[in-house]
Coordinates of C-alpha atoms in Angstrom, one line a residue:
M11 CA -0.3 0.3 -0.2
S12 CA 1.5 3.2 -1.0
S13 CA 1.8 5.5 2.7
M14 CA -0.9 7.4 3.8
R15 CA -1.4 9.9 6.1
F16 CA -4.1 11.4 8.2
T17 CA -6.1 13.7 7.8
D18 CA -9.4 14.1 10.2
D19 CA -10.7 12.7 14.0
L20 CA -13.7 11.4 13.5
G21 CA -14.3 9.9 17.0
S22 CA -14.5 6.8 18.8
S23 CA -16.3 4.1 17.7
H24 CA -16.6 0.7 20.2
G25 CA -13.1 1.1 21.5
W26 CA -11.3 1.9 17.9
R27 CA -10.5 5.8 16.7
L28 CA -11.4 6.2 13.4
R29 CA -9.5 8.4 11.2
R30 CA -10.0 10.2 7.3
G31 CA -6.6 10.1 5.5
V32 CA -5.0 10.6 2.1
L33 CA -2.7 7.5 0.3
D34 CA -0.1 9.2 -1.8
D35 CA -1.1 9.1 -5.0
G36 CA -4.3 11.5 -3.9
R37 CA -7.3 8.4 -3.0
E38 CA -9.2 9.3 0.0
V39 CA -9.4 5.9 2.3
F40 CA -10.9 6.1 6.4
A41 CA -9.5 3.7 9.0
K42 CA -10.2 1.9 12.4
V43 CA -7.1 2.3 14.3
G44 CA -7.0 0.6 17.9
A45 CA -5.2 -2.6 20.0
A46 CA -4.2 -5.7 18.5
S47 CA -7.8 -7.6 17.6
E48 CA -8.7 -10.4 14.6
M49 CA -12.1 -8.7 14.3
F50 CA -10.2 -5.7 11.6
A51 CA -9.1 -9.2 9.5
S52 CA -12.0 -10.8 10.2
E53 CA -14.5 -7.7 9.5
A54 CA -11.6 -7.3 5.9
A55 CA -13.0 -10.7 4.8
G56 CA -16.6 -10.9 5.9
L57 CA -16.2 -6.8 3.0
R58 CA -14.7 -9.5 0.6
W59 CA -16.7 -11.5 0.8
L60 CA -20.0 -9.5 0.2
G61 CA -18.4 -7.9 -2.2
E62 CA -18.4 -10.2 -4.3
A63 CA -22.4 -9.1 -4.5
A64 CA -23.0 -6.2 -2.9
A65 CA -21.0 -2.6 -3.5
V66 CA -19.2 -2.4 0.0
P67 CA -15.7 -0.1 0.0
E68 CA -13.1 -2.4 -0.7
V69 CA -10.4 -2.9 1.1
I70 CA -6.9 -1.1 1.2
E71 CA -4.8 -2.6 4.4
V72 CA -5.3 -4.9 7.2
G73 CA -2.9 -5.6 10.1
P74 CA -3.8 -6.1 13.1
D75 CA -4.3 -2.9 14.8
R76 CA -6.4 -1.3 11.3
L77 CA -8.4 -1.9 8.6
V78 CA -7.7 0.5 5.8
L79 CA -10.8 1.1 3.2
S80 CA -11.5 3.6 0.4
W81 CA -14.0 6.2 1.4
V82 CA -17.3 6.4 0.9
R83 CA -19.2 9.9 -1.0
E84 CA -22.1 9.2 0.6
E85 CA -25.3 11.2 -1.1
R86 CA -29.0 11.9 0.0
P87 CA -31.6 8.3 0.6
S88 CA -34.0 8.8 -2.4
P89 CA -36.8 5.8 -3.5
A90 CA -34.6 5.4 -6.6
A91 CA -31.8 4.1 -4.6
A92 CA -34.1 2.4 -2.0
E93 CA -35.4 0.3 -4.6
R94 CA -31.6 -0.5 -6.2
F95 CA -30.8 -1.1 -2.1
G96 CA -33.4 -3.6 -2.5
R97 CA -33.3 -5.9 -5.5
S98 CA -29.5 -5.7 -4.0
L99 CA -29.3 -6.9 -1.1
A100 CA -31.7 -9.8 -2.7
G101 CA -29.2 -10.1 -4.9
L102 CA -26.6 -10.5 -2.4
H103 CA -28.6 -13.2 -0.6
R104 CA -29.4 -15.3 -3.7
A105 CA -25.3 -15.7 -3.9
G106 CA -25.2 -18.1 -0.8
A107 CA -22.7 -19.1 1.4
P108 CA -21.1 -22.8 1.9
G109 CA -23.1 -23.1 5.3
F110 CA -24.8 -21.5 8.4
G111 CA -21.2 -19.7 9.4
A112 CA -18.0 -18.1 8.5
P113 CA -14.6 -20.1 8.1
W114 CA -13.1 -16.8 10.2
P115 CA -14.1 -15.4 13.5
G116 CA -17.3 -13.8 14.8
F117 CA -17.9 -10.0 16.3
I118 CA -20.3 -7.4 16.5
A119 CA -19.0 -4.5 17.7
E120 CA -16.7 -5.5 19.8
L121 CA -18.6 -9.1 20.9
P122 CA -16.9 -11.6 19.5
M123 CA -19.4 -14.5 18.1
D124 CA -18.6 -18.8 17.8
N125 CA -18.7 -18.8 13.3
A126 CA -18.5 -22.7 13.7
P127 CA -21.1 -24.3 11.6
C128 CA -24.6 -26.1 12.3
D129 CA -26.9 -28.4 11.0
G130 CA -29.5 -26.0 9.6
W131 CA -30.7 -22.6 10.9
P132 CA -33.0 -22.5 13.9
A133 CA -30.1 -24.3 15.4
F134 CA -27.2 -22.0 14.4
Y135 CA -29.5 -19.2 15.5
G136 CA -29.7 -20.7 19.0
E137 CA -26.5 -22.4 19.5
R138 CA -24.1 -19.5 17.9
R139 CA -25.9 -16.4 18.9
V140 CA -29.1 -16.3 21.3
L141 CA -28.2 -18.1 24.0
P142 CA -23.8 -17.0 23.9
F143 CA -25.5 -13.2 24.6
L144 CA -28.5 -14.1 27.0
R145 CA -25.4 -16.0 28.3
L146 CA -23.6 -12.6 28.8
A147 CA -26.9 -10.7 29.7
R148 CA -27.3 -11.3 33.0
L149 CA -31.0 -11.5 32.6
P150 CA -33.2 -12.1 36.0
A151 CA -33.9 -15.3 35.8
A152 CA -37.7 -15.0 35.3
D153 CA -36.9 -13.3 31.6
A154 CA -33.9 -15.4 30.6
A155 CA -36.4 -18.0 31.3
L156 CA -38.3 -17.1 28.2
V157 CA -35.4 -17.0 26.0
E158 CA -34.6 -20.4 26.9
R159 CA -38.8 -21.0 26.0
A160 CA -38.1 -19.4 22.7
V161 CA -35.1 -21.0 21.4
E162 CA -36.7 -24.5 22.1
R163 CA -39.7 -23.4 19.7
F164 CA -37.0 -22.2 17.0
P165 CA -37.5 -25.1 14.5
E166 CA -41.6 -24.9 14.9
V167 CA -41.8 -21.1 14.6
A168 CA -38.5 -20.9 12.3
G169 CA -41.2 -20.7 8.4
P170 CA -40.4 -23.0 5.6
A171 CA -36.2 -23.7 5.8
E172 CA -34.4 -22.3 3.1
P173 CA -30.6 -22.9 1.8
P174 CA -28.1 -20.3 3.6
A175 CA -28.0 -16.8 2.5
R176 CA -25.2 -14.9 2.4
I177 CA -25.6 -12.0 5.0
H178 CA -24.4 -9.3 6.4
G179 CA -25.6 -10.0 10.3
D180 CA -25.7 -6.4 11.3
L181 CA -27.9 -4.8 8.9
W182 CA -29.6 -1.7 11.4
S183 CA -29.1 1.5 9.3
G184 CA -26.0 2.7 10.6
N185 CA -24.0 0.0 8.2
V186 CA -25.3 0.9 5.3
L187 CA -24.3 4.4 3.0
W188 CA -26.2 6.2 0.1
S189 CA -23.7 6.2 -2.2
G190 CA -23.3 5.6 -5.7
G191 CA -27.7 5.2 -6.4
G192 CA -27.7 2.6 -4.2
G193 CA -26.5 1.1 -0.9
V194 CA -23.0 0.4 0.3
L195 CA -22.1 -1.8 2.9
I196 CA -20.1 -1.5 5.8
D197 CA -19.7 -2.6 8.9
P198 CA -20.3 -6.2 9.2
A199 CA -20.8 -9.0 11.3
A200 CA -21.1 -11.6 7.6
H201 CA -22.0 -15.5 7.7
G202 CA -24.1 -17.3 6.3
G203 CA -27.0 -17.3 7.9
H204 CA -31.1 -16.4 7.2
R205 CA -32.0 -13.9 4.3
E206 CA -35.0 -12.0 6.9
T207 CA -32.2 -11.7 9.1
D208 CA -31.2 -8.5 8.0
L209 CA -34.2 -8.0 7.0
A210 CA -35.2 -7.2 10.4
M211 CA -32.2 -5.5 11.2
L212 CA -33.5 -3.0 9.1
E213 CA -36.9 -2.9 10.5
L214 CA -35.7 -2.5 14.0
F215 CA -34.2 0.0 13.9
G216 CA -35.6 1.7 11.2
L217 CA -34.2 2.6 7.4
P218 CA -35.4 5.2 4.8
Y219 CA -38.1 4.6 2.1
L220 CA -37.7 1.1 4.0
D221 CA -41.2 0.1 1.8
R222 CA -39.6 0.9 -1.0
V223 CA -36.8 -1.6 0.0
L224 CA -38.3 -4.3 1.3
G225 CA -41.1 -4.0 -2.2
A226 CA -37.9 -4.4 -4.4
Y227 CA -37.0 -7.3 -2.9
R228 CA -39.4 -9.0 -2.6
E229 CA -40.7 -8.5 -6.5
E230 CA -36.4 -9.6 -7.1
W231 CA -36.8 -12.8 -4.5
P232 CA -40.2 -13.5 -2.9
L233 CA -40.5 -14.1 1.1
A234 CA -41.5 -16.4 2.8
E235 CA -45.2 -16.6 3.8
G236 CA -45.7 -15.8 7.4
W237 CA -42.2 -13.5 6.8
R238 CA -43.0 -10.1 8.9
E239 CA -44.8 -12.4 11.4
R240 CA -40.9 -13.8 11.5
V241 CA -39.5 -10.3 12.5
P242 CA -39.3 -10.5 16.4
L243 CA -37.7 -14.2 15.8
H244 CA -34.7 -12.6 14.1
Q245 CA -34.6 -9.2 16.4
L246 CA -33.0 -11.5 19.6
H247 CA -30.3 -12.2 19.0
P248 CA -29.3 -8.5 17.8
L249 CA -31.6 -7.4 21.3
L250 CA -29.6 -8.9 23.8
V251 CA -26.2 -8.0 21.5
H252 CA -28.3 -4.6 22.9
V253 CA -28.7 -5.1 26.1
V254 CA -24.7 -6.6 26.3
L255 CA -23.5 -3.2 25.2
Y256 CA -26.7 -1.4 26.5
G257 CA -27.7 -2.0 29.7
E258 CA -31.1 -2.3 30.8
G259 CA -32.2 -0.2 28.0
Y260 CA -33.1 -3.2 26.3
R261 CA -34.6 -5.2 27.9
G262 CA -38.1 -4.2 27.3
S263 CA -38.1 -3.9 23.9
L264 CA -36.3 -8.2 24.4
M265 CA -38.9 -9.4 26.0
R266 CA -41.7 -8.0 23.8
A267 CA -39.8 -9.9 21.1
V268 CA -39.4 -12.5 23.8
R269 CA -43.2 -12.9 24.0
R270 CA -44.6 -12.4 20.5
V271 CA -41.9 -15.0 20.4
L272 CA -43.3 -17.2 21.6
A273 CA -47.4 -16.5 20.7
L274 CA -45.7 -17.7 17.1

């Protein structure tokens, strides 16, 4: 890589510094810099994998203490950009994955996730996503018992079996940058998963013109019957992550989603 100088400090996030810089060839870049972590290599692997089928920043450099990406010039979202993003997201999911999981260590924010393969999505989601974060969340015993009951129901309520989709894995609105007339994906927790997971995450915190995104997605690749009722199922893991990271304020949302899963 050509040499780089930092031009702007963009603050911090989850223990690493965010910097804007320029290479000596004039290209603008974005960098995450921090203590040595497997997270940087994991994110780079996920971006390269997603980039085979979707718009992502180019990985310029990755090392134990930094990740340097091409700078994404943002623009205002529009209905047309949202529809283009919906179609491209369907194409990404359709690109598929060898199995549920990934061959690199998983991370969401600074929290590690087990990406080891599992036999079927309900088992993967329960054993690799929900239960590990339930242990970290330290919920009251009664709440934890309800979450465990919901996990037991995953095989019944997950809907028709689908092949592993190539998913972003942490697709909240802040990880979609509007650029080039569509959406560019950043900060992935990429793995082979269920495509409804990405859509449920978009709904959790909202996205401009989400109805256009979902409409275009469904035109490109229709969703299985009952997908709307399964949204709370796919939101259990990100809500548990937020309880672990940010505490009691997300407990109510989590338990509402748990009760909706139990009522399916």
